[in-house]
CSV table of C-alpha atoms in Angstrom, one decimal:
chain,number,residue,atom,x,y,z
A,31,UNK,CA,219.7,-164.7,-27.0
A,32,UNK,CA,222.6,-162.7,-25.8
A,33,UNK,CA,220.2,-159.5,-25.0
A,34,UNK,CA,217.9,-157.2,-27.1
A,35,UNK,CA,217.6,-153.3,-27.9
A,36,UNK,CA,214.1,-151.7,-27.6
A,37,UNK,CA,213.5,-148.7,-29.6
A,38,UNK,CA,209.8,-147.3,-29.2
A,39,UNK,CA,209.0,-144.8,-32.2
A,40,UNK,CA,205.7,-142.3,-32.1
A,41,UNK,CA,205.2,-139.4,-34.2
A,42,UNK,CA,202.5,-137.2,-35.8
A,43,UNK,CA,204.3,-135.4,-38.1
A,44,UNK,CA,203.6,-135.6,-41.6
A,45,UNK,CA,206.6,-136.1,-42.8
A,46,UNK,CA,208.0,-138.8,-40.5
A,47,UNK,CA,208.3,-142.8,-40.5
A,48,UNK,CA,207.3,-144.1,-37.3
A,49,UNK,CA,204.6,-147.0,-38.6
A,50,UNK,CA,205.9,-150.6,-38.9
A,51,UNK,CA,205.7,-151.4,-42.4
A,52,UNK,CA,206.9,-148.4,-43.8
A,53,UNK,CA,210.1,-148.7,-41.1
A,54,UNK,CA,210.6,-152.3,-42.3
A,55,UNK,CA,210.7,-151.3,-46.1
A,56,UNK,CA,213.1,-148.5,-45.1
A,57,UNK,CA,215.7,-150.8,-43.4
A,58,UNK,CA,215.3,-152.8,-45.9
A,59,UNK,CA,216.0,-150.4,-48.8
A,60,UNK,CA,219.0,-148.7,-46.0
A,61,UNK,CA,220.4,-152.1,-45.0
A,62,UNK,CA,219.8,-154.6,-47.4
A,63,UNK,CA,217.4,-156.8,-45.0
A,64,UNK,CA,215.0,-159.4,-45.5
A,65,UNK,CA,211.4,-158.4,-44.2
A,66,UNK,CA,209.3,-160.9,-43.4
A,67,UNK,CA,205.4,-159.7,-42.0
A,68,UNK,CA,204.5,-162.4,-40.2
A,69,UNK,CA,201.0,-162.1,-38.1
A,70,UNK,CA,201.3,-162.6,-34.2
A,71,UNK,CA,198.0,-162.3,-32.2
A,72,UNK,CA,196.6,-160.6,-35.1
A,73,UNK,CA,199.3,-158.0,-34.8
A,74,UNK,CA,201.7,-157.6,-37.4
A,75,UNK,CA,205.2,-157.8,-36.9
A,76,UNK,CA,208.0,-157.3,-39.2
A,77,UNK,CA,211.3,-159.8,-39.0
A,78,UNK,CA,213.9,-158.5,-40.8
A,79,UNK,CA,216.9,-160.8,-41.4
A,80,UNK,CA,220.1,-160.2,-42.6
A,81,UNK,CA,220.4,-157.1,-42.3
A,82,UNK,CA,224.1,-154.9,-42.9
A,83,UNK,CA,225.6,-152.4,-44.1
A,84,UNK,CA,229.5,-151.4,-45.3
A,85,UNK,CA,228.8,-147.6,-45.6
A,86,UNK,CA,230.6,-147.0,-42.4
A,87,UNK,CA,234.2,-146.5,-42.1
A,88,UNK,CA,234.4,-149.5,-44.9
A,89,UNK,CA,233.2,-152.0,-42.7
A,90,UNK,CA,231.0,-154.7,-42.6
A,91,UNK,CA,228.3,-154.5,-40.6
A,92,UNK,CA,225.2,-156.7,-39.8
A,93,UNK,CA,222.4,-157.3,-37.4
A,94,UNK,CA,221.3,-161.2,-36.0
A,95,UNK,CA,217.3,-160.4,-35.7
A,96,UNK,CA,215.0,-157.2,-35.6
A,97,UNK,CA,211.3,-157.5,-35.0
A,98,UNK,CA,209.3,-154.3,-35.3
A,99,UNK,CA,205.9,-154.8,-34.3
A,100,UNK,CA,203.3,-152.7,-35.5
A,101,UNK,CA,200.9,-150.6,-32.6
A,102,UNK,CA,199.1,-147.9,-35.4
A,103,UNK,CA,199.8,-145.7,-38.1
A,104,UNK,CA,202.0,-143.4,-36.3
A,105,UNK,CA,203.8,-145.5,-33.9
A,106,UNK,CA,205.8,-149.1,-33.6
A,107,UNK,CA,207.9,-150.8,-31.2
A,108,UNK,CA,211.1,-152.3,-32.3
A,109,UNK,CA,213.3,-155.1,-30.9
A,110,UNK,CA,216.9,-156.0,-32.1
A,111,UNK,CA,218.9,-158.9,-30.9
A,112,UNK,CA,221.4,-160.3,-30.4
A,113,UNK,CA,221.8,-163.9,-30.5
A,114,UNK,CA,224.6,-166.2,-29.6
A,115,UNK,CA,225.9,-169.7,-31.8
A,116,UNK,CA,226.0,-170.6,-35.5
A,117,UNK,CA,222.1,-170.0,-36.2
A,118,UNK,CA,222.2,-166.5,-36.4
A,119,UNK,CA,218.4,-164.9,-37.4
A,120,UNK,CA,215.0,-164.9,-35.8
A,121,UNK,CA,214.9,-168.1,-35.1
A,122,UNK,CA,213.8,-168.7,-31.6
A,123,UNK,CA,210.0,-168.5,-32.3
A,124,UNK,CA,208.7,-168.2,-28.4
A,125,UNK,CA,210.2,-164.6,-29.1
A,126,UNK,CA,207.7,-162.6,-31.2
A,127,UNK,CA,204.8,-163.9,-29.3
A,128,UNK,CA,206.1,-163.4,-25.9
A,129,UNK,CA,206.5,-159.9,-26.9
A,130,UNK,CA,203.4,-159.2,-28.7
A,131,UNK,CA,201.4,-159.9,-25.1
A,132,UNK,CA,203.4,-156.9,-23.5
A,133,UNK,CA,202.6,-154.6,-26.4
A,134,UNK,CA,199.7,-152.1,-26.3
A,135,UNK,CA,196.7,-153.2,-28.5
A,136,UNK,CA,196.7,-152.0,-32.0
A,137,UNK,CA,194.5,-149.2,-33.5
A,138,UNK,CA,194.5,-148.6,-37.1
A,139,UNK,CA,192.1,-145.9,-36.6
A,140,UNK,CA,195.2,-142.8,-36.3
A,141,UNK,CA,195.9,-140.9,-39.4
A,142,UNK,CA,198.9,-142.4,-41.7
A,143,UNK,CA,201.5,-139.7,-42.6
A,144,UNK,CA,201.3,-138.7,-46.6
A,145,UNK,CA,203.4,-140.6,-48.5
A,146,UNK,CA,203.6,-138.5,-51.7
A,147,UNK,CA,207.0,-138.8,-51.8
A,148,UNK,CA,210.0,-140.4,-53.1
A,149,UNK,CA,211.2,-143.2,-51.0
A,150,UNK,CA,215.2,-142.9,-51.9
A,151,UNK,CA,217.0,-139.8,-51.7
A,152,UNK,CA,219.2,-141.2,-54.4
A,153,UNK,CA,216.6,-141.3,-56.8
A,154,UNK,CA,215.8,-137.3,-56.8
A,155,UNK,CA,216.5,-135.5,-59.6
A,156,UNK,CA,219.2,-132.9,-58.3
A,157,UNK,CA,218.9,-130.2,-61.2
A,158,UNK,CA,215.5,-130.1,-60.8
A,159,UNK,CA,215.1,-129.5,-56.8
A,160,UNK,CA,215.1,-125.8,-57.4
A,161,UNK,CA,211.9,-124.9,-59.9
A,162,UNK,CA,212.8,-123.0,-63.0
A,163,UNK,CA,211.1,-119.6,-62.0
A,164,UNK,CA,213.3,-119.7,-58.5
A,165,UNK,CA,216.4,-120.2,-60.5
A,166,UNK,CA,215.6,-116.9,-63.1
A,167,UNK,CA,214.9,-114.9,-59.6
A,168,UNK,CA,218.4,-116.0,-58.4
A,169,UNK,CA,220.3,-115.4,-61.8
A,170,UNK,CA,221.2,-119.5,-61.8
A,171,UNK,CA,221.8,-121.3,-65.0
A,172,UNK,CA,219.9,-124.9,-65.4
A,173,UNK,CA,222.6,-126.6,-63.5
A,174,UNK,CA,224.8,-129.3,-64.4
A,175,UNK,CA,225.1,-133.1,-62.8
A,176,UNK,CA,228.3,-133.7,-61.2
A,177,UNK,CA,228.9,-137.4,-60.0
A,178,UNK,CA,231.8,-137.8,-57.3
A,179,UNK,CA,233.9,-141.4,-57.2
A,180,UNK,CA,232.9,-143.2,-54.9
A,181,UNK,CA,236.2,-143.0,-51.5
A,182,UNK,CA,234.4,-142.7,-48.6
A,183,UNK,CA,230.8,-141.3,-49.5
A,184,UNK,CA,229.3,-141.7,-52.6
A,185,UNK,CA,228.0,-138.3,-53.4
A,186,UNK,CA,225.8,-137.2,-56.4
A,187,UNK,CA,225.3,-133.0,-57.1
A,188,UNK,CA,224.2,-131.3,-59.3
A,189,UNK,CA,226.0,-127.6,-59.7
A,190,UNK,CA,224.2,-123.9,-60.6
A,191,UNK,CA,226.1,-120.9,-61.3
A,192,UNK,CA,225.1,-117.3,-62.2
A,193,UNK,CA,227.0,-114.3,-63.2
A,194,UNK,CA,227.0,-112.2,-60.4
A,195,UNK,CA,229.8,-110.2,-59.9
A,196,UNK,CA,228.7,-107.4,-57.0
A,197,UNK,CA,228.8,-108.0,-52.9
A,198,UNK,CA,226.3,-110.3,-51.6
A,199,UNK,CA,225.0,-111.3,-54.7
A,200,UNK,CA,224.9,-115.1,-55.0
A,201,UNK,CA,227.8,-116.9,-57.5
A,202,UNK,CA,227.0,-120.8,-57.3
A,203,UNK,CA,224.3,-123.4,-55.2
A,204,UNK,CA,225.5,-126.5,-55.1
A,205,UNK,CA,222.9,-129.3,-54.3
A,206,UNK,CA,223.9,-132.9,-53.5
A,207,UNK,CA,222.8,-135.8,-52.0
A,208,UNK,CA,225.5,-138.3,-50.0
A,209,UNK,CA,225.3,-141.5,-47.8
A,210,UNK,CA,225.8,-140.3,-44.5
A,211,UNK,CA,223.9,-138.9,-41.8
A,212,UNK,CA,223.2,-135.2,-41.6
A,213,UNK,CA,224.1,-135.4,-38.1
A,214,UNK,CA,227.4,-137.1,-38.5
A,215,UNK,CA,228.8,-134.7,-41.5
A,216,UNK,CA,228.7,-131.7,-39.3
A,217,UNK,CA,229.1,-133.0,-35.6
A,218,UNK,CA,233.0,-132.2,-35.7
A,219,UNK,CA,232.8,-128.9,-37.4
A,220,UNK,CA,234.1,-125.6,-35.7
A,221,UNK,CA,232.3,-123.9,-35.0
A,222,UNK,CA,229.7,-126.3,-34.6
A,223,UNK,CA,226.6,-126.4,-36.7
A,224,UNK,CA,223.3,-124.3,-36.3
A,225,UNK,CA,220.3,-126.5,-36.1
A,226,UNK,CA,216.7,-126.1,-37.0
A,227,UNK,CA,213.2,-128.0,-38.1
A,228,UNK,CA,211.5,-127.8,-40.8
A,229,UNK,CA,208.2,-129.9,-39.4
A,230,UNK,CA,210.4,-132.5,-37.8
A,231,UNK,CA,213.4,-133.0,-40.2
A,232,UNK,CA,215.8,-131.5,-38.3
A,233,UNK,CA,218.5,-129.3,-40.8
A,234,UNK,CA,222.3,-128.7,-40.0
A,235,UNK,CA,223.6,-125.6,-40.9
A,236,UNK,CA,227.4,-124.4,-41.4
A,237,UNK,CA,229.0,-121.3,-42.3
A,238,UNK,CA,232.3,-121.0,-43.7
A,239,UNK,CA,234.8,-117.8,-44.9
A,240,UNK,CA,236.4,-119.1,-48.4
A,241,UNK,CA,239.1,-117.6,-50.9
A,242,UNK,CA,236.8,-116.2,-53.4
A,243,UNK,CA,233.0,-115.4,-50.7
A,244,UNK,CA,231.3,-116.6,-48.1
A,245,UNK,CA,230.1,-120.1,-48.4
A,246,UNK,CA,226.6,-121.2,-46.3
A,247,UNK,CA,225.4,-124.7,-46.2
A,248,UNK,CA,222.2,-126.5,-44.7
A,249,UNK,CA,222.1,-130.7,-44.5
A,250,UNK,CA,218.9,-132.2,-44.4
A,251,UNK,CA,218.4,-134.9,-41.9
A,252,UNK,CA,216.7,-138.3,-43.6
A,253,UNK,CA,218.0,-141.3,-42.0
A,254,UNK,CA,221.1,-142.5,-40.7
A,255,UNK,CA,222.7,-143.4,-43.9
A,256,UNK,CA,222.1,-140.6,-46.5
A,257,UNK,CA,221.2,-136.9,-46.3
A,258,UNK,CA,220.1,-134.1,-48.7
A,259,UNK,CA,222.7,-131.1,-48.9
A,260,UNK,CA,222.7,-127.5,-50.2
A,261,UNK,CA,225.4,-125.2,-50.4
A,262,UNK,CA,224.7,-121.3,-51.6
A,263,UNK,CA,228.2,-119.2,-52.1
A,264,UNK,CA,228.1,-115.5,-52.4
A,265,UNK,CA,230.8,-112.6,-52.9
A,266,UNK,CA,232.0,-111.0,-50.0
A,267,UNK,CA,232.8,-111.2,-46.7
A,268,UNK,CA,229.2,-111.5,-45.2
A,269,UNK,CA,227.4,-115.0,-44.9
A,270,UNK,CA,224.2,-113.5,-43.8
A,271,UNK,CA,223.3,-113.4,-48.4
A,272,UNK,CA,224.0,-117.0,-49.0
A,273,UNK,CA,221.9,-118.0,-45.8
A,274,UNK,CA,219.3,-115.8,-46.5
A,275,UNK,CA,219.0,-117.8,-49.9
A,276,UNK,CA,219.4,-121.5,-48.3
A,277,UNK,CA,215.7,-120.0,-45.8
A,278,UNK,CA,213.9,-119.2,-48.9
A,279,UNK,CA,214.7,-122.2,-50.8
A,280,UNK,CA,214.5,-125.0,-47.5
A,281,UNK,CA,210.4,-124.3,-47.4
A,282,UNK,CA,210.1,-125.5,-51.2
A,283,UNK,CA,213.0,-128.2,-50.8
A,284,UNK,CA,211.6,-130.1,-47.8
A,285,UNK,CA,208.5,-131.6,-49.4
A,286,UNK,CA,210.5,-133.1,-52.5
A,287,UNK,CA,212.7,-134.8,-50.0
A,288,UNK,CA,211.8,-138.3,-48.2
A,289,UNK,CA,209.7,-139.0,-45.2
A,290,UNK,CA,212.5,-139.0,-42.2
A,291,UNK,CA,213.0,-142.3,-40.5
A,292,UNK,CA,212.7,-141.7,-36.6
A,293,UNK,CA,215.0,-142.8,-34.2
A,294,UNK,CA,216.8,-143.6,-37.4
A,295,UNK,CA,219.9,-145.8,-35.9
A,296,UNK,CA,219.6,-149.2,-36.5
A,297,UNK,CA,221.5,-150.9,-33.0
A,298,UNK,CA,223.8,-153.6,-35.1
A,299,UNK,CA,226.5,-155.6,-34.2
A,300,UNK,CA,230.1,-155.6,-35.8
A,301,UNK,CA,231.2,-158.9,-37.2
């Protein structure tokens, strides 16, 4: 073993993944990884194998080992490795149980977080994020699925318009869901983003002068590979209308979107 990342994860928020098993399904959904629960002391511990990913730039990407050992409901330890010669994986198997001595003892006693909710952002039906009475109350039509080719992100939307036609009344809300970070989308904008929490999902919000109104967006933080987006555009030159809409929809959009992975960058190697 070449050296090893430690990541320790603890949350109480309700609408956060910091438990083993539920981080070890997430990378593997995110990153295409083997999990393997394997029982250590009589402690659980998660090997996940194989792991990669090519959202990034195009590139391949892939981890040797990651072993994310389970301490309670709302809290794990995770380490990633990296490992040297032709046997790439988890197989030095002193490892897990040299570990597992140093680790606090387990207690299954905490309080899971809910998990009500969908597990892949991709899998949320778009047109139906904002609830039919909201849409009347903003003059929005049923909305329409748009599906963008896949260049750099793949992007799914789905598109509302109204008929407004007087200043500060709200024209379109676009909402759409991409693979990349919520973070990473916005970092380089100027001016840079506004951000805020909605329980701990932190939400990245731009503002931005266009041709035909003002144009306010919000991007919801889920893991490092996909966020939730939601643009509101309204006539004339103030953004203060379309922002005002994006605060009284985020309260009713958080809870259809899923748990947030914490600490959610997975340290990995390029091959």
């Amino acid at each position: 073993m070449l050296g090893a990342t430690v990541v320790i994860r603890h949350s109480t928020a309700a609408n956060t993944i910091a438990d083993a098993r539920r981080l070890a399904e997430a990378y593997e959904r995110s990153y295409h990884a083997t999990a393997t629960e394997r029982d250590v002391g009589g402690r659980k511990v998660y090997e996940l194998t194989g792991a990669r990913s090519n959202r990034l730039f195009l590139t391949e990407i892939t981890a040797d080992c990651v072993l994310i050992y389970a301490i309670d409901a709302t809290s794990s330890i995770q380490v990633t490795a990296n490992v040297a010669g032709p046997d790439r994986g988890c197989g030095f198997h002193d490892l897990p149980a040299q570990l597992a001595t140093r680790m606090p003892p387990t207690d299954d006693r905490s309080v899971p977080p809910r998990t009500d909710r969908v597990t892949d952002v991709f899998t949320i039906d778009l047109c139906a994020v904002i609830d039919s009475d909201r849409r009347r109350t903003l003059g929005l039509d049923d909305g329409s699925p748009s599906e963008s080719p896949p260049v750099m992100y793949r992007s799914d939307s789905c598109n509302f318009y109204s008929q407004a036609d007087q200043p500060g009344e709200l024209t379109s809300l676009f909402a759409s869901t991409i693979d990349s970070d919520a973070h990473g989308l916005t970092e380089n904008h100027a001016p840079p983003p506004v951000a805020r929490e909605i329980g701990s999902r932190r939400i990245f919000r731009i503002a931005t002068s266009t041709t035909d109104g003002r144009r306010c967006s919000d991007h919801y933080e889920v893991d490092n590979l996909a966020s939730f987006n939601v643009t509101a555009m309204t006539i004339g030159p103030d953004p203060a209308p379309a922002c005002r809409v994006l605060d009284e929809l985020a309260p009713a959009i958080e809870p259809k979107l899923p748990l947030v992975v914490l600490e959610p960058s997975l340290p990995l190697n390029l091959r």
